[in-house]
Amino acid sequence: MLTDWPLYFRDNLTLGDPNHPAAICCLWMKAARLRDALPASTYGVLGNLYSADGINYLLRNILARPTTRAILLCGPDLTHSGASLARLMR
């Protein structure tokens, strides 16, 4: 049930439109910059990915939300967590 979502790091994520197919992963960029610049209707969820260890939780959250079809990566990749996620997806 989506009312119990997200499963992990709920306090660190910004929820947008629950039916939107895109999740935004802003890596090391301040999530508030995107949250303040984008209407909530343009994404399903927005959050950071600071380390490769977080990929496990990111994927669990995404798999628990059947409406998510894409993860958009943006921002500085200081710990190569974005590169690790991109390699996993390839």
Tab-separated table of N, CA and C in Angstrom:
chain	number	residue	atom	x	y	z
A	1	MET	N	0.841	-1.178	0.000
A	1	MET	CA	0.000	0.000	0.000
A	1	MET	C	0.889	1.246	0.000
A	2	LEU	N	0.592	2.203	-0.860
A	2	LEU	CA	1.438	3.380	-1.002
A	2	LEU	C	1.365	4.323	0.190
A	3	THR	N	0.403	4.178	1.076
A	3	THR	CA	0.376	5.039	2.257
A	3	THR	C	1.511	4.684	3.207
A	4	ASP	N	2.061	3.501	3.100
A	4	ASP	CA	3.191	3.070	3.920
A	4	ASP	C	4.518	3.343	3.226
A	5	TRP	N	4.476	4.073	2.155
A	5	TRP	CA	5.662	4.338	1.352
A	5	TRP	C	6.134	5.755	1.622
A	6	PRO	N	7.426	5.994	1.606
A	6	PRO	CA	8.549	5.097	1.340
A	6	PRO	C	8.896	4.219	2.542
A	7	LEU	N	9.493	3.105	2.235
A	7	LEU	CA	9.858	2.155	3.278
A	7	LEU	C	11.059	2.630	4.083
A	8	TYR	N	11.988	3.317	3.429
A	8	TYR	CA	13.251	3.730	4.059
A	8	TYR	C	13.477	5.227	3.863
A	9	PHE	N	14.044	5.860	4.873
A	9	PHE	CA	14.458	7.270	4.827
A	9	PHE	C	13.323	8.226	4.473
A	10	ARG	N	12.153	7.927	4.963
A	10	ARG	CA	10.960	8.738	4.700
A	10	ARG	C	11.187	10.219	5.030
A	11	ASP	N	11.867	10.506	6.117
A	11	ASP	CA	12.080	11.899	6.529
A	11	ASP	C	13.068	12.639	5.639
A	12	ASN	N	13.851	11.910	4.846
A	12	ASN	CA	14.866	12.527	3.989
A	12	ASN	C	14.403	12.679	2.549
A	13	LEU	N	13.199	12.244	2.237
A	13	LEU	CA	12.697	12.289	0.865
A	13	LEU	C	11.581	13.314	0.736
A	14	THR	N	11.486	13.894	-0.445
A	14	THR	CA	10.393	14.812	-0.760
A	14	THR	C	9.435	14.086	-1.686
A	15	LEU	N	8.194	13.962	-1.263
A	15	LEU	CA	7.194	13.276	-2.068
A	15	LEU	C	6.491	14.275	-2.960
A	16	GLY	N	6.312	13.887	-4.212
A	16	GLY	CA	5.596	14.705	-5.174
A	16	GLY	C	4.277	14.049	-5.521
A	17	ASP	N	3.981	13.959	-6.803
A	17	ASP	CA	2.759	13.330	-7.303
A	17	ASP	C	2.894	11.815	-7.175
A	18	PRO	N	2.055	11.153	-6.408
A	18	PRO	CA	2.197	9.711	-6.201
A	18	PRO	C	2.026	8.876	-7.471
A	19	ASN	N	1.454	9.460	-8.522
A	19	ASN	CA	1.283	8.727	-9.769
A	19	ASN	C	2.327	9.074	-10.822
A	20	HIS	N	3.221	9.999	-10.519
A	20	HIS	CA	4.232	10.400	-11.500
A	20	HIS	C	5.269	9.280	-11.650
A	21	PRO	N	5.673	8.980	-12.882
A	21	PRO	CA	6.578	7.848	-13.112
A	21	PRO	C	8.057	8.129	-12.863
A	22	ALA	N	8.435	9.362	-12.530
A	22	ALA	CA	9.860	9.680	-12.380
A	22	ALA	C	10.236	9.940	-10.926
A	23	ALA	N	11.370	9.360	-10.547
A	23	ALA	CA	12.009	9.662	-9.266
A	23	ALA	C	13.265	10.468	-9.586
A	24	ILE	N	13.549	11.474	-8.787
A	24	ILE	CA	14.741	12.290	-9.007
A	24	ILE	C	15.748	11.999	-7.911
A	25	CYS	N	16.923	11.578	-8.324
A	25	CYS	CA	18.025	11.295	-7.414
A	25	CYS	C	19.052	12.400	-7.622
A	26	CYS	N	19.133	13.329	-6.671
A	26	CYS	CA	19.987	14.498	-6.872
A	26	CYS	C	21.375	14.344	-6.246
A	27	LEU	N	21.782	13.123	-5.977
A	27	LEU	CA	23.135	12.813	-5.503
A	27	LEU	C	23.534	13.775	-4.381
A	28	TRP	N	24.579	14.589	-4.561
A	28	TRP	CA	25.080	15.465	-3.502
A	28	TRP	C	24.541	16.888	-3.595
A	29	MET	N	23.677	17.183	-4.550
A	29	MET	CA	23.057	18.511	-4.628
A	29	MET	C	22.071	18.651	-3.470
A	30	LYS	N	21.933	19.835	-2.952
A	30	LYS	CA	20.934	20.051	-1.902
A	30	LYS	C	19.548	19.800	-2.495
A	31	ALA	N	18.853	18.833	-1.941
A	31	ALA	CA	17.531	18.467	-2.452
A	31	ALA	C	16.568	19.648	-2.391
A	32	ALA	N	16.752	20.524	-1.436
A	32	ALA	CA	15.866	21.683	-1.301
A	32	ALA	C	15.939	22.589	-2.528
A	33	ARG	N	17.084	22.637	-3.201
A	33	ARG	CA	17.198	23.455	-4.415
A	33	ARG	C	16.221	22.980	-5.480
A	34	LEU	N	16.154	21.665	-5.680
A	34	LEU	CA	15.218	21.133	-6.675
A	34	LEU	C	13.787	21.195	-6.175
A	35	ARG	N	13.598	20.874	-4.912
A	35	ARG	CA	12.243	20.911	-4.344
A	35	ARG	C	11.625	22.290	-4.505
A	36	ASP	N	12.434	23.330	-4.298
A	36	ASP	CA	11.927	24.696	-4.403
A	36	ASP	C	11.777	25.156	-5.853
A	37	ALA	N	12.522	24.544	-6.770
A	37	ALA	CA	12.506	24.974	-8.174
A	37	ALA	C	11.498	24.211	-9.036
A	38	LEU	N	11.134	23.013	-8.624
A	38	LEU	CA	10.247	22.181	-9.437
A	38	LEU	C	8.876	22.034	-8.788
A	39	PRO	N	7.829	22.104	-9.579
A	39	PRO	CA	6.506	21.804	-9.020
A	39	PRO	C	6.443	20.330	-8.594
A	40	ALA	N	5.781	20.042	-7.497
A	40	ALA	CA	5.666	18.666	-7.004
A	40	ALA	C	4.979	17.754	-8.013
A	41	SER	N	4.238	18.327	-8.941
A	41	SER	CA	3.540	17.517	-9.948
A	41	SER	C	4.487	16.961	-11.009
A	42	THR	N	5.765	17.374	-10.994
A	42	THR	CA	6.711	16.951	-12.034
A	42	THR	C	7.606	15.780	-11.613
A	43	TYR	N	7.364	15.206	-10.440
A	43	TYR	CA	8.138	14.043	-9.984
A	43	TYR	C	7.322	13.268	-8.952
A	44	GLY	N	7.701	12.024	-8.776
A	44	GLY	CA	7.054	11.199	-7.764
A	44	GLY	C	7.734	11.316	-6.415
A	45	VAL	N	9.056	11.311	-6.439
A	45	VAL	CA	9.852	11.419	-5.214
A	45	VAL	C	11.192	12.042	-5.582
A	46	LEU	N	11.759	12.753	-4.631
A	46	LEU	CA	13.034	13.417	-4.844
A	46	LEU	C	13.899	13.188	-3.615
A	47	GLY	N	15.163	12.822	-3.834
A	47	GLY	CA	16.052	12.615	-2.696
A	47	GLY	C	17.496	12.490	-3.119
A	48	ASN	N	18.363	12.388	-2.126
A	48	ASN	CA	19.801	12.285	-2.342
A	48	ASN	C	20.269	10.839	-2.329
A	49	LEU	N	21.457	10.632	-2.900
A	49	LEU	CA	22.146	9.336	-2.817
A	49	LEU	C	23.608	9.648	-2.556
A	50	TYR	N	23.984	9.619	-1.291
A	50	TYR	CA	25.318	10.044	-0.907
A	50	TYR	C	26.381	8.970	-1.081
A	51	SER	N	25.994	7.701	-0.986
A	51	SER	CA	27.002	6.635	-1.108
A	51	SER	C	26.405	5.435	-1.832
A	52	ALA	N	27.269	4.583	-2.318
A	52	ALA	CA	26.820	3.371	-3.006
A	52	ALA	C	26.031	2.461	-2.062
A	53	ASP	N	26.285	2.559	-0.762
A	53	ASP	CA	25.527	1.758	0.204
A	53	ASP	C	24.035	2.105	0.166
A	54	GLY	N	23.708	3.324	-0.220
A	54	GLY	CA	22.321	3.751	-0.279
A	54	GLY	C	21.545	3.189	-1.456
A	55	ILE	N	22.251	2.622	-2.442
A	55	ILE	CA	21.562	2.058	-3.616
A	55	ILE	C	20.591	0.959	-3.201
A	56	ASN	N	20.968	0.161	-2.242
A	56	ASN	CA	20.110	-0.904	-1.734
A	56	ASN	C	18.762	-0.335	-1.279
A	57	TYR	N	18.794	0.726	-0.487
A	57	TYR	CA	17.564	1.327	0.029
A	57	TYR	C	16.792	2.038	-1.067
A	58	LEU	N	17.492	2.699	-1.968
A	58	LEU	CA	16.849	3.355	-3.101
A	58	LEU	C	16.063	2.337	-3.921
A	59	LEU	N	16.688	1.226	-4.247
A	59	LEU	CA	16.015	0.210	-5.058
A	59	LEU	C	14.837	-0.416	-4.322
A	60	ARG	N	14.978	-0.653	-3.033
A	60	ARG	CA	13.858	-1.206	-2.260
A	60	ARG	C	12.664	-0.256	-2.273
A	61	ASN	N	12.937	1.040	-2.114
A	61	ASN	CA	11.853	2.019	-2.170
A	61	ASN	C	11.215	2.058	-3.554
A	62	ILE	N	12.032	2.049	-4.586
A	62	ILE	CA	11.513	2.107	-5.960
A	62	ILE	C	10.688	0.861	-6.284
A	63	LEU	N	11.182	-0.307	-5.902
A	63	LEU	CA	10.456	-1.548	-6.184
A	63	LEU	C	9.146	-1.628	-5.398
A	64	ALA	N	9.069	-0.956	-4.273
A	64	ALA	CA	7.845	-0.964	-3.466
A	64	ALA	C	6.815	0.032	-3.991
A	65	ARG	N	7.177	0.803	-5.007
A	65	ARG	CA	6.258	1.795	-5.583
A	65	ARG	C	6.075	1.479	-7.065
A	66	PRO	N	5.026	0.801	-7.429
A	66	PRO	CA	4.865	0.311	-8.804
A	66	PRO	C	4.700	1.404	-9.855
A	67	THR	N	4.448	2.640	-9.466
A	67	THR	CA	4.264	3.700	-10.450
A	67	THR	C	5.584	4.272	-10.962
A	68	THR	N	6.690	4.023	-10.287
A	68	THR	CA	7.986	4.583	-10.689
A	68	THR	C	8.555	3.796	-11.864
A	69	ARG	N	8.866	4.514	-12.931
A	69	ARG	CA	9.398	3.886	-14.148
A	69	ARG	C	10.777	4.404	-14.537
A	70	ALA	N	11.196	5.525	-13.944
A	70	ALA	CA	12.487	6.116	-14.311
A	70	ALA	C	13.112	6.785	-13.096
A	71	ILE	N	14.439	6.726	-13.037
A	71	ILE	CA	15.202	7.438	-12.016
A	71	ILE	C	16.085	8.438	-12.746
A	72	LEU	N	15.902	9.711	-12.466
A	72	LEU	CA	16.705	10.762	-13.075
A	72	LEU	C	17.852	11.103	-12.136
A	73	LEU	N	19.082	10.992	-12.614
A	73	LEU	CA	20.261	11.329	-11.815
A	73	LEU	C	20.721	12.734	-12.151
A	74	CYS	N	21.014	13.527	-11.131
A	74	CYS	CA	21.550	14.867	-11.364
A	74	CYS	C	22.367	15.285	-10.152
A	75	GLY	N	23.162	16.315	-10.331
A	75	GLY	CA	23.971	16.849	-9.239
A	75	GLY	C	25.364	16.263	-9.223
A	76	PRO	N	26.224	16.815	-8.364
A	76	PRO	CA	27.604	16.338	-8.273
A	76	PRO	C	27.665	14.926	-7.686
A	77	ASP	N	28.506	14.117	-8.271
A	77	ASP	CA	28.652	12.711	-7.871
A	77	ASP	C	29.967	12.552	-7.091
A	78	LEU	N	30.021	13.123	-5.909
A	78	LEU	CA	31.261	13.205	-5.145
A	78	LEU	C	31.809	11.853	-4.702
A	79	THR	N	30.941	10.881	-4.468
A	79	THR	CA	31.400	9.564	-4.011
A	79	THR	C	31.159	8.472	-5.057
A	80	HIS	N	30.828	8.863	-6.269
A	80	HIS	CA	30.587	7.945	-7.393
A	80	HIS	C	29.390	7.018	-7.167
A	81	SER	N	28.478	7.445	-6.303
A	81	SER	CA	27.266	6.643	-6.080
A	81	SER	C	26.374	6.650	-7.318
A	82	GLY	N	26.312	7.775	-8.024
A	82	GLY	CA	25.531	7.854	-9.260
A	82	GLY	C	26.105	6.961	-10.337
A	83	ALA	N	27.433	6.948	-10.457
A	83	ALA	CA	28.091	6.082	-11.437
A	83	ALA	C	27.827	4.614	-11.102
A	84	SER	N	27.833	4.291	-9.820
A	84	SER	CA	27.559	2.905	-9.406
A	84	SER	C	26.132	2.506	-9.753
A	85	LEU	N	25.184	3.402	-9.510
A	85	LEU	CA	23.784	3.116	-9.845
A	85	LEU	C	23.621	2.974	-11.351
A	86	ALA	N	24.254	3.837	-12.128
A	86	ALA	CA	24.164	3.754	-13.583
A	86	ALA	C	24.760	2.449	-14.098
A	87	ARG	N	25.872	2.014	-13.518
A	87	ARG	CA	26.472	0.725	-13.926
A	87	ARG	C	25.533	-0.437	-13.609
A	88	LEU	N	24.916	-0.391	-12.461
A	88	LEU	CA	23.970	-1.452	-12.074
A	88	LEU	C	22.805	-1.501	-13.057
A	89	MET	N	22.288	-0.354	-13.445
A	89	MET	CA	21.151	-0.318	-14.361
A	89	MET	C	21.525	-0.788	-15.760
A	90	ARG	N	22.762	-0.511	-16.170
A	90	ARG	CA	23.207	-0.984	-17.501
A	90	ARG	C	23.348	-2.480	-17.487
